[in-house]
PDB file of C-alpha atoms in Angstrom:
ATOM      1  CA  MET A  15     -67.709  67.872 -83.033  1.00 56.00           C
ATOM      2  CA  GLY A  16     -65.338  64.901 -82.883  1.00 70.00           C
ATOM      3  CA  PHE A  17     -68.093  62.565 -82.943  1.00 73.00           C
ATOM      4  CA  ASP A  18     -69.764  64.233 -85.846  1.00 74.00           C
ATOM      5  CA  ARG A  19     -66.547  63.470 -87.812  1.00 78.00           C
ATOM      6  CA  TYR A  20     -66.624  59.797 -86.648  1.00 79.00           C
ATOM      7  CA  ALA A  21     -70.369  59.472 -87.567  1.00 78.00           C
ATOM      8  CA  SER A  22     -69.470  60.832 -91.094  1.00 77.00           C
ATOM      9  CA  ALA A  23     -66.640  58.374 -91.477  1.00 77.00           C
ATOM     10  CA  VAL A  24     -68.894  55.467 -90.545  1.00 75.00           C
ATOM     11  CA  ARG A  25     -71.520  56.714 -93.213  1.00 73.00           C
ATOM     12  CA  SER A  26     -68.852  56.934 -95.839  1.00 73.00           C
ATOM     13  CA  ALA A  27     -67.504  53.492 -95.022  1.00 70.00           C
ATOM     14  CA  THR A  28     -70.981  51.987 -95.768  1.00 70.00           C
ATOM     15  CA  VAL A  29     -71.139  53.430 -99.226  1.00 66.00           C
ATOM     16  CA  GLY A  30     -68.400  51.335-100.904  1.00 63.00           C
ATOM     17  CA  ILE A  31     -68.734  48.153 -98.823  1.00 64.00           C
ATOM     18  CA  GLU A  32     -70.982  46.457-101.216  1.00 59.00           C
ATOM     19  CA  ALA A  33     -68.303  46.632-103.909  1.00 62.00           C
ATOM     20  CA  CYS A  34     -65.792  44.452-101.909  1.00 65.00           C
ATOM     21  CA  ARG A  35     -65.591  40.788-101.937  1.00 62.00           C
ATOM     22  CA  HIS A  36     -67.302  40.270 -98.660  1.00 61.00           C
ATOM     23  CA  GLY A  37     -69.519  43.236 -99.292  1.00 58.00           C
ATOM     24  CA  PRO A  38     -73.115  41.910 -99.028  1.00 63.00           C
ATOM     25  CA  ALA A  39     -72.503  39.840 -95.964  1.00 64.00           C
ATOM     26  CA  ARG A  40     -70.836  42.732 -94.160  1.00 66.00           C
ATOM     27  CA  ALA A  41     -72.950  45.392 -95.405  1.00 68.00           C
ATOM     28  CA  GLU A  42     -75.862  44.581 -93.274  1.00 73.00           C
ATOM     29  CA  GLU A  43     -73.700  44.653 -90.175  1.00 75.00           C
ATOM     30  CA  LEU A  44     -72.122  47.898 -91.151  1.00 75.00           C
ATOM     31  CA  ASN A  45     -75.563  49.431 -91.956  1.00 75.00           C
ATOM     32  CA  ASP A  46     -76.824  48.389 -88.372  1.00 80.00           C
ATOM     33  CA  TYR A  47     -73.784  49.907 -86.880  1.00 80.00           C
ATOM     34  CA  ALA A  48     -74.152  53.107 -88.949  1.00 80.00           C
ATOM     35  CA  ALA A  49     -77.818  53.340 -87.714  1.00 83.00           C
ATOM     36  CA  GLU A  50     -76.670  52.930 -84.186  1.00 85.00           C
ATOM     37  CA  VAL A  51     -74.009  55.601 -84.539  1.00 85.00           C
ATOM     38  CA  ASP A  52     -76.740  57.947 -86.100  1.00 85.00           C
ATOM     39  CA  ASP A  53     -79.037  57.337 -83.073  1.00 88.00           C
ATOM     40  CA  PHE A  54     -76.246  57.974 -80.744  1.00 88.00           C
ATOM     41  CA  GLN A  55     -75.580  61.273 -82.552  1.00 86.00           C
ATOM     42  CA  GLU A  56     -79.016  62.340 -82.432  1.00 89.00           C
ATOM     43  CA  GLN A  57     -79.194  61.586 -78.655  1.00 90.00           C
ATOM     44  CA  VAL A  58     -76.003  63.571 -78.104  1.00 89.00           C
ATOM     45  CA  GLN A  59     -77.519  66.548 -80.046  1.00 88.00           C
ATOM     46  CA  GLU A  60     -80.770  66.388 -78.182  1.00 93.00           C
ATOM     47  CA  ARG A  61     -78.885  66.295 -74.724  1.00 93.00           C
ATOM     48  CA  ARG A  62     -76.840  69.404 -75.897  1.00 91.00           C
ATOM     49  CA  ARG A  63     -80.081  71.272 -76.796  1.00 94.00           C
ATOM     50  CA  TRP A  64     -81.401  70.308 -73.336  1.00 96.00           C
ATOM     51  CA  MET A  65     -78.309  71.627 -71.559  1.00 96.00           C
ATOM     52  CA  SER A  66     -78.457  74.737 -73.592  1.00 95.00           C
ATOM     53  CA  ASP A  67     -82.018  75.279 -72.610  1.00 96.00           C
ATOM     54  CA  ILE A  68     -81.275  74.528 -68.997  1.00 97.00           C
ATOM     55  CA  LEU A  69     -78.282  77.090 -68.936  1.00 97.00           C
ATOM     56  CA  HIS A  70     -80.436  79.711 -70.728  1.00 97.00           C
ATOM     57  CA  ASP A  71     -83.239  79.329 -68.128  1.00 97.00           C
ATOM     58  CA  ALA A  72     -80.673  79.673 -65.319  1.00 97.00           C
ATOM     59  CA  ALA A  73     -79.177  82.818 -66.760  1.00 96.00           C
ATOM     60  CA  ASN A  74     -82.728  84.160 -67.073  1.00 97.00           C
ATOM     61  CA  ALA A  75     -83.491  83.331 -63.414  1.00 97.00           C
ATOM     62  CA  ILE A  76     -80.114  85.041 -62.286  1.00 97.00           C
ATOM     63  CA  ALA A  77     -81.071  88.073 -64.348  1.00 97.00           C
ATOM     64  CA  GLU A  78     -84.565  88.332 -62.938  1.00 97.00           C
ATOM     65  CA  ARG A  79     -83.199  88.062 -59.426  1.00 97.00           C
ATOM     66  CA  GLN A  80     -80.599  90.724 -60.113  1.00 97.00           C
ATOM     67  CA  GLY A  81     -83.497  93.031 -61.530  1.00 96.00           C
ATOM     68  CA  GLU A  82     -85.422  92.535 -58.315  1.00 96.00           C
ATOM     69  CA  GLN A  83     -82.474  93.508 -56.100  1.00 97.00           C
ATOM     70  CA  ILE A  84     -81.697  96.523 -58.160  1.00 96.00           C
ATOM     71  CA  ASN A  85     -85.367  97.550 -57.657  1.00 96.00           C
ATOM     72  CA  ARG A  86     -85.117  97.112 -53.919  1.00 96.00           C
ATOM     73  CA  LEU A  87     -81.813  99.253 -53.863  1.00 95.00           C
ATOM     74  CA  THR A  88     -83.419 101.919 -55.737  1.00 95.00           C
ATOM     75  CA  LEU A  89     -86.305 102.103 -53.166  1.00 94.00           C
ATOM     76  CA  VAL A  90     -83.757 102.123 -50.339  1.00 94.00           C
ATOM     77  CA  SER A  91     -81.799 104.851 -51.925  1.00 94.00           C
ATOM     78  CA  LEU A  92     -84.955 107.015 -52.653  1.00 94.00           C
ATOM     79  CA  ILE A  93     -85.708 106.923 -48.870  1.00 92.00           C
ATOM     80  CA  PHE A  94     -82.298 107.266 -47.455  1.00 94.00           C
ATOM     81  CA  LEU A  95     -80.358 109.541 -49.817  1.00 92.00           C
ATOM     82  CA  PRO A  96     -82.659 112.700 -49.143  1.00 92.00           C
ATOM     83  CA  ILE A  97     -82.581 112.164 -45.397  1.00 92.00           C
ATOM     84  CA  THR A  98     -78.774 111.702 -45.507  1.00 91.00           C
ATOM     85  CA  ALA A  99     -78.426 115.120 -47.598  1.00 89.00           C
ATOM     86  CA  VAL A 100     -80.689 116.929 -45.132  1.00 89.00           C
ATOM     87  CA  THR A 101     -78.938 115.568 -42.067  1.00 88.00           C
ATOM     88  CA  GLY A 102     -75.613 116.452 -43.676  1.00 86.00           C
ATOM     89  CA  PHE A 103     -76.488 120.051 -44.264  1.00 82.00           C
ATOM     90  CA  PHE A 104     -78.136 120.683 -40.994  1.00 81.00           C
ATOM     91  CA  GLY A 105     -75.502 118.859 -39.101  1.00 81.00           C
ATOM     92  CA  MET A 106     -72.921 121.395 -40.204  1.00 78.00           C
ATOM     93  CA  ASN A 107     -71.578 123.729 -37.412  1.00 73.00           C
ATOM     94  CA  PHE A 108     -72.815 126.953 -38.846  1.00 71.00           C
ATOM     95  CA  ALA A 109     -72.108 128.881 -35.560  1.00 72.00           C
ATOM     96  CA  TRP A 110     -68.478 128.165 -35.755  1.00 69.00           C
ATOM     97  CA  LEU A 111     -68.451 128.960 -39.412  1.00 65.00           C
ATOM     98  CA  THR A 112     -70.089 132.375 -39.136  1.00 64.00           C
ATOM     99  CA  THR A 113     -68.015 133.456 -36.255  1.00 68.00           C
ATOM    100  CA  ARG A 114     -64.661 132.678 -38.242  1.00 66.00           C
ATOM    101  CA  SER A 115     -65.870 134.163 -41.448  1.00 64.00           C
ATOM    102  CA  ARG A 116     -66.030 137.961 -41.546  1.00 62.00           C
ATOM    103  CA  ALA A 117     -68.277 138.203 -44.621  1.00 59.00           C
ATOM    104  CA  ARG A 118     -71.757 137.217 -43.461  1.00 56.00           C
ATOM    105  CA  PRO A 119     -73.483 137.835 -46.697  1.00 60.00           C
ATOM    106  CA  ARG A 120     -71.733 134.689 -48.033  1.00 61.00           C
ATOM    107  CA  PHE A 121     -74.419 132.774 -46.143  1.00 58.00           C
ATOM    108  CA  LEU A 122     -77.354 134.910 -46.657  1.00 64.00           C
ATOM    109  CA  PRO A 123     -78.915 135.682 -49.911  1.00 60.00           C
ATOM    110  CA  SER A 124     -78.920 139.426 -50.750  1.00 59.00           C
ATOM    111  CA  ALA A 125     -82.314 140.940 -50.779  1.00 52.00           C
TER     112      ALA A 125
END
């Protein structure tokens, strides 16, 4: 943004230079300098756009990798979560639990 202000100051300086005493002689040099400043400003803006595109592409690649990892995690949890629930249920010590509890119908459904 600072360079934009400098470029506009150079352009505004070229407007009134011909009205000065040494205007026509210095006007050509100043116009050449203003053209160089404009070219440099265009190059800076082009590099900015390139950098923005590169960062955007990098962010998209990271998001794509994260999506793939989430899909893998989902598949792993689909396999291991039900197995964990079944082993947790059948791994309980029901014999100890039924001998300590006097109300056996708590575990058996009534028919």
